[in-house]
CSV table of C-alpha atoms in Angstrom, one decimal:
chain,number,residue,atom,x,y,z
A,1,UNK,CA,128.8,-101.7,-120.5
A,2,UNK,CA,130.8,-98.5,-121.2
A,3,UNK,CA,134.0,-98.2,-119.2
A,4,UNK,CA,134.8,-94.8,-117.7
A,5,UNK,CA,138.3,-94.1,-116.5
A,6,UNK,CA,138.8,-91.8,-113.5
A,7,UNK,CA,142.1,-90.1,-113.3
A,8,UNK,CA,143.7,-87.4,-111.2
A,9,UNK,CA,143.5,-84.1,-113.1
A,10,UNK,CA,145.5,-81.0,-112.4
A,11,UNK,CA,143.6,-78.1,-113.9
A,12,UNK,CA,143.5,-74.4,-113.0
A,13,UNK,CA,146.0,-74.9,-110.2
A,14,UNK,CA,143.8,-77.4,-108.5
A,15,UNK,CA,143.3,-81.2,-108.4
A,16,UNK,CA,140.1,-82.7,-109.7
A,17,UNK,CA,138.8,-86.1,-110.7
A,18,UNK,CA,139.0,-86.3,-114.5
A,19,UNK,CA,136.4,-88.4,-116.3
A,20,UNK,CA,137.5,-90.1,-119.5
A,21,UNK,CA,135.5,-92.3,-122.0
A,22,UNK,CA,134.6,-92.7,-125.6
A,23,UNK,CA,132.1,-90.0,-126.6
A,24,UNK,CA,128.5,-91.2,-126.1
A,25,UNK,CA,125.6,-88.8,-126.0
A,26,UNK,CA,123.7,-90.8,-123.3
A,27,UNK,CA,126.7,-90.8,-121.0
A,28,UNK,CA,127.4,-87.1,-121.7
A,29,UNK,CA,123.9,-86.3,-120.8
A,30,UNK,CA,124.0,-88.1,-117.5
A,31,UNK,CA,127.3,-86.6,-116.4
A,32,UNK,CA,126.2,-83.1,-117.4
A,33,UNK,CA,122.8,-83.1,-115.8
A,34,UNK,CA,123.2,-85.4,-112.7
A,35,UNK,CA,126.8,-84.9,-111.5
A,36,UNK,CA,127.5,-81.2,-111.8
A,37,UNK,CA,130.6,-81.9,-113.8
A,38,UNK,CA,132.3,-79.3,-115.9
A,39,UNK,CA,133.9,-79.7,-119.3
A,40,UNK,CA,137.6,-78.9,-119.9
A,41,UNK,CA,138.4,-77.8,-123.5
A,42,UNK,CA,142.1,-78.0,-122.7
A,43,UNK,CA,142.0,-81.6,-121.4
A,44,UNK,CA,139.0,-82.8,-123.5
A,45,UNK,CA,137.3,-84.4,-120.5
A,46,UNK,CA,134.6,-83.8,-117.8
A,47,UNK,CA,135.8,-83.2,-114.3
A,48,UNK,CA,134.4,-83.0,-110.8
A,49,UNK,CA,135.8,-81.9,-107.4
A,50,UNK,CA,138.3,-84.2,-105.8
A,51,UNK,CA,135.9,-84.9,-102.9
A,52,UNK,CA,134.4,-88.1,-101.5
A,53,UNK,CA,130.8,-87.0,-102.0
A,54,UNK,CA,131.4,-85.9,-105.6
A,55,UNK,CA,132.9,-89.3,-106.4
A,56,UNK,CA,129.9,-91.1,-104.8
A,57,UNK,CA,127.4,-88.9,-106.7
A,58,UNK,CA,129.2,-89.8,-110.0
A,59,UNK,CA,129.2,-93.5,-109.4
A,60,UNK,CA,125.5,-93.5,-108.3
A,61,UNK,CA,124.5,-91.5,-111.4
A,62,UNK,CA,126.2,-93.8,-113.8
A,63,UNK,CA,125.1,-97.1,-112.1
A,64,UNK,CA,123.6,-99.4,-114.7
A,65,UNK,CA,124.9,-97.3,-117.6
A,66,UNK,CA,128.6,-97.3,-117.2
A,67,UNK,CA,131.4,-98.8,-115.0
A,68,UNK,CA,133.7,-96.4,-113.2
A,69,UNK,CA,137.3,-97.7,-113.3
A,70,UNK,CA,139.1,-95.8,-110.5
A,71,UNK,CA,142.4,-97.8,-110.5
A,72,UNK,CA,144.5,-94.9,-112.0
A,73,UNK,CA,142.9,-92.4,-109.6
A,74,UNK,CA,143.7,-94.5,-106.6
A,75,UNK,CA,147.3,-95.0,-107.8
A,76,UNK,CA,147.8,-91.2,-108.3
A,77,UNK,CA,146.3,-90.5,-104.9
A,78,UNK,CA,148.8,-92.8,-103.3
A,79,UNK,CA,151.6,-90.6,-104.7
A,80,UNK,CA,150.0,-87.4,-103.5
A,81,UNK,CA,151.5,-86.0,-100.3
A,82,UNK,CA,148.9,-83.3,-100.0
A,83,UNK,CA,145.7,-85.0,-100.9
A,84,UNK,CA,142.6,-83.9,-98.9
A,85,UNK,CA,142.1,-85.9,-95.7
A,86,UNK,CA,138.6,-87.0,-96.7
A,87,UNK,CA,139.8,-88.5,-99.9
A,88,UNK,CA,142.7,-90.3,-98.1
A,89,UNK,CA,140.2,-91.7,-95.7
A,90,UNK,CA,137.7,-92.7,-98.4
A,91,UNK,CA,140.3,-94.8,-100.2
A,92,UNK,CA,142.1,-95.9,-97.0
A,93,UNK,CA,145.3,-94.5,-98.3
A,94,UNK,CA,148.4,-94.2,-96.1
A,95,UNK,CA,151.4,-92.1,-96.7
A,96,UNK,CA,154.5,-93.9,-97.9
A,97,UNK,CA,157.1,-94.5,-95.3
A,98,UNK,CA,160.1,-95.1,-97.6
A,99,UNK,CA,162.9,-92.6,-97.7
A,100,UNK,CA,162.2,-89.7,-100.1
A,101,UNK,CA,164.1,-89.4,-103.3
A,102,UNK,CA,166.7,-86.7,-103.3
A,103,UNK,CA,165.3,-84.1,-105.7
A,104,UNK,CA,167.2,-81.2,-107.3
A,105,UNK,CA,166.8,-77.7,-105.7
A,106,UNK,CA,165.3,-74.8,-107.7
A,107,UNK,CA,162.1,-76.6,-108.7
A,108,UNK,CA,158.7,-75.3,-107.5
A,109,UNK,CA,156.7,-77.6,-105.3
A,110,UNK,CA,154.4,-78.8,-108.1
A,111,UNK,CA,157.3,-79.7,-110.4
A,112,UNK,CA,159.1,-81.5,-107.6
A,113,UNK,CA,156.1,-83.6,-107.1
A,114,UNK,CA,155.9,-84.2,-110.8
A,115,UNK,CA,159.5,-85.4,-110.8
A,116,UNK,CA,158.9,-87.7,-107.8
A,117,UNK,CA,155.8,-89.2,-109.5
A,118,UNK,CA,157.8,-89.6,-112.7
A,119,UNK,CA,160.6,-91.5,-111.1
A,120,UNK,CA,158.1,-93.7,-109.2
A,121,UNK,CA,156.2,-94.6,-112.3
A,122,UNK,CA,159.4,-95.6,-114.1
A,123,UNK,CA,160.2,-97.9,-111.3
A,124,UNK,CA,156.8,-99.3,-111.1
A,125,UNK,CA,157.0,-100.1,-114.8
A,126,UNK,CA,160.3,-101.9,-114.0
A,127,UNK,CA,162.4,-99.8,-116.4
A,128,UNK,CA,166.2,-100.5,-116.2
A,129,UNK,CA,168.4,-98.3,-114.1
A,130,UNK,CA,170.0,-96.8,-117.2
A,131,UNK,CA,166.6,-95.9,-118.8
A,132,UNK,CA,165.4,-94.4,-115.5
A,133,UNK,CA,168.5,-92.2,-115.3
A,134,UNK,CA,168.2,-91.1,-119.0
A,135,UNK,CA,164.5,-90.3,-118.8
A,136,UNK,CA,164.9,-88.5,-115.5
A,137,UNK,CA,167.7,-86.3,-116.8
A,138,UNK,CA,165.8,-85.5,-120.0
A,139,UNK,CA,162.6,-84.6,-118.1
A,140,UNK,CA,164.6,-82.5,-115.6
A,141,UNK,CA,166.0,-80.4,-118.4
A,142,UNK,CA,162.4,-79.1,-119.0
A,143,UNK,CA,161.6,-78.7,-115.3
A,144,UNK,CA,164.6,-76.6,-114.6
A,145,UNK,CA,163.7,-73.9,-117.1
A,146,UNK,CA,160.0,-73.6,-116.1
A,147,UNK,CA,160.7,-71.7,-112.8
A,148,UNK,CA,157.3,-71.1,-111.3
A,149,UNK,CA,155.3,-72.5,-114.2
A,150,UNK,CA,153.8,-75.9,-113.6
A,151,UNK,CA,154.7,-78.7,-116.0
A,152,UNK,CA,151.1,-80.0,-115.9
A,153,UNK,CA,149.8,-76.8,-117.4
A,154,UNK,CA,151.9,-77.0,-120.5
A,155,UNK,CA,150.1,-77.3,-123.9
A,156,UNK,CA,151.2,-78.9,-127.1
A,157,UNK,CA,152.3,-75.5,-128.4
A,158,UNK,CA,154.4,-74.9,-125.3
A,159,UNK,CA,156.1,-78.3,-125.8
A,160,UNK,CA,156.8,-77.5,-129.5
A,161,UNK,CA,158.3,-74.1,-128.5
A,162,UNK,CA,160.4,-75.9,-125.9
A,163,UNK,CA,161.8,-78.4,-128.4
A,164,UNK,CA,162.7,-75.6,-130.8
A,165,UNK,CA,164.5,-73.8,-128.0
A,166,UNK,CA,166.3,-77.0,-127.0
A,167,UNK,CA,167.5,-77.7,-130.5
A,168,UNK,CA,168.4,-74.1,-131.6
A,169,UNK,CA,169.6,-72.5,-128.3
A,170,UNK,CA,170.9,-75.5,-126.4
A,171,UNK,CA,172.1,-77.3,-129.5
A,172,UNK,CA,170.9,-80.8,-128.6
A,173,UNK,CA,171.4,-83.4,-131.3
A,174,UNK,CA,168.7,-85.2,-133.3
A,175,UNK,CA,169.2,-88.3,-131.2
A,176,UNK,CA,168.9,-86.4,-127.9
A,177,UNK,CA,165.8,-84.7,-129.2
A,178,UNK,CA,164.2,-88.1,-129.8
A,179,UNK,CA,165.2,-89.2,-126.4
A,180,UNK,CA,163.8,-86.1,-124.8
A,181,UNK,CA,160.5,-86.4,-126.6
A,182,UNK,CA,160.3,-90.0,-125.5
A,183,UNK,CA,160.9,-88.9,-121.9
A,184,UNK,CA,158.2,-86.2,-122.1
A,185,UNK,CA,155.8,-88.5,-123.8
A,186,UNK,CA,156.1,-90.9,-120.9
A,187,UNK,CA,155.2,-88.2,-118.4
A,188,UNK,CA,152.2,-86.8,-120.1
A,189,UNK,CA,150.8,-90.2,-121.2
A,190,UNK,CA,152.0,-92.7,-118.6
A,191,UNK,CA,152.1,-90.5,-115.5
A,192,UNK,CA,149.3,-88.0,-116.1
A,193,UNK,CA,147.2,-90.4,-118.3
A,194,UNK,CA,146.6,-87.8,-120.9
A,195,UNK,CA,145.3,-88.7,-124.3
A,196,UNK,CA,148.0,-89.3,-126.9
A,197,UNK,CA,149.1,-86.1,-128.6
A,198,UNK,CA,152.8,-86.3,-129.2
A,199,UNK,CA,152.2,-87.2,-132.8
A,200,UNK,CA,151.5,-83.5,-133.2
A,201,UNK,CA,155.1,-82.7,-132.3
A,202,UNK,CA,157.4,-83.3,-135.3
A,203,UNK,CA,160.5,-85.4,-134.7
A,204,UNK,CA,163.8,-84.4,-136.3
A,205,UNK,CA,165.2,-86.8,-138.9
A,206,UNK,CA,168.0,-88.8,-137.4
A,207,UNK,CA,171.5,-88.8,-138.9
A,208,UNK,CA,172.7,-92.0,-140.4
A,209,UNK,CA,175.7,-92.9,-138.3
A,210,UNK,CA,177.7,-95.9,-139.3
A,211,UNK,CA,178.7,-98.3,-136.5
A,212,UNK,CA,182.3,-98.0,-135.3
A,213,UNK,CA,184.2,-101.2,-135.5
A,214,UNK,CA,187.8,-102.6,-135.5
A,215,UNK,CA,189.3,-104.8,-138.2
A,216,UNK,CA,190.5,-108.2,-137.3
A,217,UNK,CA,194.1,-107.2,-137.2
A,218,UNK,CA,193.3,-104.5,-134.7
A,219,UNK,CA,191.3,-106.8,-132.5
A,220,UNK,CA,194.1,-109.4,-132.5
A,221,UNK,CA,196.5,-106.6,-131.4
A,222,UNK,CA,194.1,-105.4,-128.7
A,223,UNK,CA,193.6,-108.9,-127.2
A,224,UNK,CA,197.3,-109.6,-127.2
A,225,UNK,CA,198.0,-106.3,-125.4
A,226,UNK,CA,195.5,-106.9,-122.6
A,227,UNK,CA,197.1,-107.0,-119.2
A,228,UNK,CA,196.2,-110.4,-117.9
A,229,UNK,CA,194.2,-113.6,-118.6
A,230,UNK,CA,191.1,-112.2,-117.0
A,231,UNK,CA,191.2,-109.1,-119.2
A,232,UNK,CA,191.9,-111.1,-122.3
A,233,UNK,CA,189.0,-113.4,-121.6
A,234,UNK,CA,186.6,-110.6,-121.1
A,235,UNK,CA,187.6,-108.9,-124.4
A,236,UNK,CA,187.5,-112.2,-126.3
A,237,UNK,CA,184.0,-112.9,-124.9
A,238,UNK,CA,182.7,-109.5,-125.9
A,239,UNK,CA,184.0,-109.9,-129.5
A,240,UNK,CA,183.3,-113.6,-130.0
A,241,UNK,CA,179.6,-113.4,-129.0
A,242,UNK,CA,178.8,-109.8,-129.8
A,243,UNK,CA,177.9,-108.8,-126.3
A,244,UNK,CA,177.2,-105.5,-124.7
A,245,UNK,CA,179.5,-104.4,-121.8
A,246,UNK,CA,176.7,-105.0,-119.3
A,247,UNK,CA,176.2,-108.5,-120.6
A,248,UNK,CA,179.8,-109.4,-120.3
A,249,UNK,CA,180.2,-108.3,-116.7
A,250,UNK,CA,176.9,-109.8,-115.6
A,251,UNK,CA,177.4,-113.3,-117.0
A,252,UNK,CA,177.2,-116.1,-114.3
A,253,UNK,CA,179.5,-119.1,-114.5
A,254,UNK,CA,176.6,-121.5,-114.8
A,255,UNK,CA,175.4,-119.7,-118.0
A,256,UNK,CA,178.3,-121.1,-120.0
A,257,UNK,CA,177.2,-124.4,-121.6
A,258,UNK,CA,180.2,-126.2,-123.0
A,259,UNK,CA,178.1,-129.3,-123.9
A,260,UNK,CA,175.9,-127.4,-126.3
A,261,UNK,CA,178.6,-124.7,-127.1
A,262,UNK,CA,176.4,-121.8,-126.2
A,263,UNK,CA,176.0,-119.1,-123.6
A,264,UNK,CA,172.7,-118.0,-122.0
A,265,UNK,CA,172.4,-114.2,-121.8
A,266,UNK,CA,169.8,-113.5,-119.2
A,267,UNK,CA,167.6,-110.4,-118.9
A,268,UNK,CA,169.6,-108.3,-121.3
A,269,UNK,CA,168.4,-105.0,-122.9
A,270,UNK,CA,164.7,-105.0,-123.1
A,271,UNK,CA,164.6,-107.7,-120.3
A,272,UNK,CA,165.1,-110.5,-122.9
A,273,UNK,CA,166.9,-113.8,-122.6
A,274,UNK,CA,168.8,-115.0,-125.6
A,275,UNK,CA,171.3,-117.7,-126.6
A,276,UNK,CA,174.6,-116.9,-128.3
A,277,UNK,CA,177.3,-119.1,-129.6
A,278,UNK,CA,180.3,-120.2,-127.5
A,279,UNK,CA,183.5,-120.1,-129.6
A,280,UNK,CA,185.8,-123.1,-129.3
A,281,UNK,CA,188.8,-120.7,-129.0
A,282,UNK,CA,187.0,-118.8,-126.2
A,283,UNK,CA,186.2,-122.1,-124.4
A,284,UNK,CA,189.9,-122.9,-124.3
A,285,UNK,CA,190.6,-119.5,-122.8
A,286,UNK,CA,187.7,-119.8,-120.3
A,287,UNK,CA,189.2,-123.1,-119.1
A,288,UNK,CA,192.6,-121.4,-118.6
A,289,UNK,CA,190.9,-118.6,-116.8
A,290,UNK,CA,189.1,-121.1,-114.6
A,291,UNK,CA,192.4,-122.7,-113.5
A,292,UNK,CA,193.8,-119.4,-112.3
A,293,UNK,CA,190.8,-117.5,-110.9
A,294,UNK,CA,188.4,-120.3,-109.7
A,295,UNK,CA,185.1,-118.3,-110.2
A,296,UNK,CA,182.1,-119.4,-108.1
A,297,UNK,CA,179.9,-121.9,-110.0
A,298,UNK,CA,176.8,-120.0,-108.9
A,299,UNK,CA,178.2,-116.5,-108.9
A,300,UNK,CA,179.6,-114.1,-111.5
A,301,UNK,CA,182.1,-115.4,-114.0
A,302,UNK,CA,184.1,-112.2,-113.7
A,303,UNK,CA,184.0,-111.1,-110.0
A,304,UNK,CA,184.6,-107.5,-109.2
A,305,UNK,CA,186.6,-105.9,-106.4
A,306,UNK,CA,184.2,-107.2,-103.7
A,307,UNK,CA,182.9,-110.7,-103.3
A,308,UNK,CA,179.6,-111.5,-104.9
A,309,UNK,CA,179.7,-108.4,-107.1
A,310,UNK,CA,180.3,-108.3,-110.8
A,311,UNK,CA,183.2,-106.6,-112.5
A,312,UNK,CA,182.3,-103.0,-113.2
A,313,UNK,CA,181.4,-101.9,-116.7
A,314,UNK,CA,183.6,-98.8,-116.3
A,315,UNK,CA,186.6,-100.9,-115.4
A,316,UNK,CA,186.2,-103.1,-118.5
A,317,UNK,CA,186.0,-100.0,-120.7
A,318,UNK,CA,189.3,-98.8,-119.1
A,319,UNK,CA,190.8,-102.3,-119.8
A,320,UNK,CA,190.0,-101.9,-123.5
A,321,UNK,CA,191.3,-98.3,-123.6
A,322,UNK,CA,194.6,-99.4,-122.0
A,323,UNK,CA,194.9,-102.4,-124.4
A,324,UNK,CA,194.2,-100.1,-127.4
A,325,UNK,CA,196.9,-97.7,-126.3
A,326,UNK,CA,199.4,-100.4,-125.8
A,327,UNK,CA,198.6,-102.0,-129.2
A,328,UNK,CA,198.8,-98.6,-131.0
A,329,UNK,CA,195.2,-98.7,-132.1
A,330,UNK,CA,194.1,-95.1,-132.5
A,331,UNK,CA,190.7,-95.8,-133.9
A,332,UNK,CA,188.0,-94.6,-131.5
A,333,UNK,CA,185.7,-97.2,-130.1
A,334,UNK,CA,184.5,-98.7,-126.8
A,335,UNK,CA,183.4,-102.3,-125.8
A,336,UNK,CA,180.3,-101.7,-128.0
A,337,UNK,CA,182.7,-101.3,-131.0
A,338,UNK,CA,183.7,-105.0,-130.4
A,339,UNK,CA,180.0,-105.9,-130.7
A,340,UNK,CA,179.8,-103.9,-133.9
A,341,UNK,CA,183.0,-105.7,-135.1
A,342,UNK,CA,181.4,-109.1,-134.4
A,343,UNK,CA,178.3,-108.2,-136.6
A,344,UNK,CA,180.4,-106.6,-139.4
A,345,UNK,CA,182.8,-109.5,-139.6
A,346,UNK,CA,180.0,-112.1,-139.7
A,347,UNK,CA,178.4,-110.2,-142.6
A,348,UNK,CA,181.8,-110.1,-144.3
A,349,UNK,CA,181.8,-113.9,-144.2
A,350,UNK,CA,178.3,-114.2,-145.6
A,351,UNK,CA,176.3,-114.9,-142.5
A,352,UNK,CA,172.6,-114.4,-143.0
A,353,UNK,CA,171.5,-111.0,-141.5
A,354,UNK,CA,168.5,-112.5,-139.7
A,355,UNK,CA,170.8,-114.9,-137.8
A,356,UNK,CA,173.0,-111.9,-136.8
A,357,UNK,CA,169.8,-110.2,-135.6
A,358,UNK,CA,169.0,-113.1,-133.3
A,359,UNK,CA,172.6,-113.3,-132.0
A,360,UNK,CA,172.6,-109.6,-131.2
A,361,UNK,CA,169.2,-109.6,-129.6
A,362,UNK,CA,167.7,-106.9,-131.9
A,363,UNK,CA,164.0,-106.3,-132.0
A,364,UNK,CA,164.0,-104.7,-135.4
A,365,UNK,CA,165.8,-105.9,-138.5
A,366,UNK,CA,166.4,-102.3,-139.4
A,367,UNK,CA,168.8,-102.0,-136.5
A,368,UNK,CA,170.9,-105.0,-137.9
A,369,UNK,CA,170.7,-103.8,-141.5
A,370,UNK,CA,172.9,-100.8,-140.5
A,371,UNK,CA,175.9,-103.2,-140.7
A,372,UNK,CA,175.3,-103.6,-144.5
A,373,UNK,CA,176.6,-100.1,-144.8
A,374,UNK,CA,180.0,-101.0,-143.4
A,375,UNK,CA,180.6,-104.6,-144.6
A,376,UNK,CA,183.1,-105.0,-147.5
A,377,UNK,CA,181.7,-108.4,-148.7
A,378,UNK,CA,180.3,-106.9,-151.9
A,379,UNK,CA,182.7,-104.0,-152.2
A,380,UNK,CA,185.7,-106.3,-152.7
A,381,UNK,CA,184.2,-107.4,-156.0
A,382,UNK,CA,184.1,-103.8,-157.2
A,383,UNK,CA,187.1,-102.5,-159.2
A,384,UNK,CA,187.7,-98.8,-158.9
A,385,UNK,CA,188.0,-96.9,-162.2
A,386,UNK,CA,191.3,-95.6,-160.9
A,387,UNK,CA,192.7,-99.1,-161.4
A,388,UNK,CA,191.9,-99.0,-165.1
A,389,UNK,CA,194.1,-96.0,-165.7
A,390,UNK,CA,197.6,-96.5,-167.2
A,391,UNK,CA,199.6,-94.2,-165.1
A,392,UNK,CA,203.1,-95.6,-165.8
């Protein structure tokens, strides 16, 4: 049986019930003749009034020919603060009682509601706090220049012009442009349930940026210059296992397995668990750290300022910055540069790239292959033509 998706549709400054399905002449005929639905060229769908009786008429007309899936419609209505009372009663929907999100001033009512729905959908999809923050900020850049124009009324051409404006007038980078397009794509496709159309908007070619990394002499100097055993251990952990800063600070003591010489990294980027190697040198350092700091066996390995809270990512970045300054390392790079250094130095030693991919937790081998551009494993075998010149 044909499945018909019912979604909340904002069209001509009003809310309607949008009717979406694969084009079938028989279903088209029923909807057109028996439900009083109208066709939207803009949204490529039939639509009916957002009213209880119109909804009932549609379901009755399609009975035996198609199944109406109203899950998305109900979900959208739950987010609506101004839905008609009869619709709210029909679906037995109550208003949310949670505290409202603090929204920026200067947005019109419709766009404030769009932002609220956007944040809510990101949370329902269980995106990370960092991703929610990034997507929210990128989406907000568009909302803040719309003034009284509603974001739901934007067309593909409007979005193209906006991206040209953002790149030429605002000077956003290629990477930021990709991030902004991803954020907008999420709103129109995941929140509004629109048909996919972002393939019509060209994406700028990304710059090839080589990973920043430290050589082994620099890393030795940095670790030796760290202020105390706790700081040294955290920096050694980041480098020895190729961890992100968030992974270092969120490690629990029980996730260090000295019997199998490995570390369990739980729910890292992309909500993935993975296993990384435990360096014998790091294990010795961890045991020394244990003697002085006595971390909880069930809690965080590196406790923060308050009990039962992890060490802050920002503080660890400052630890590295202070150690670099003391060591006289002027090369730019954060904790993530230690992760890049881990991968680069493994490649230098001949480690298989697929193994490095697993240790880093990459989804795509292309991400790991970037390190081939910075390894000197093969370059050491190349003799410069300068060396062949007889300059004495």
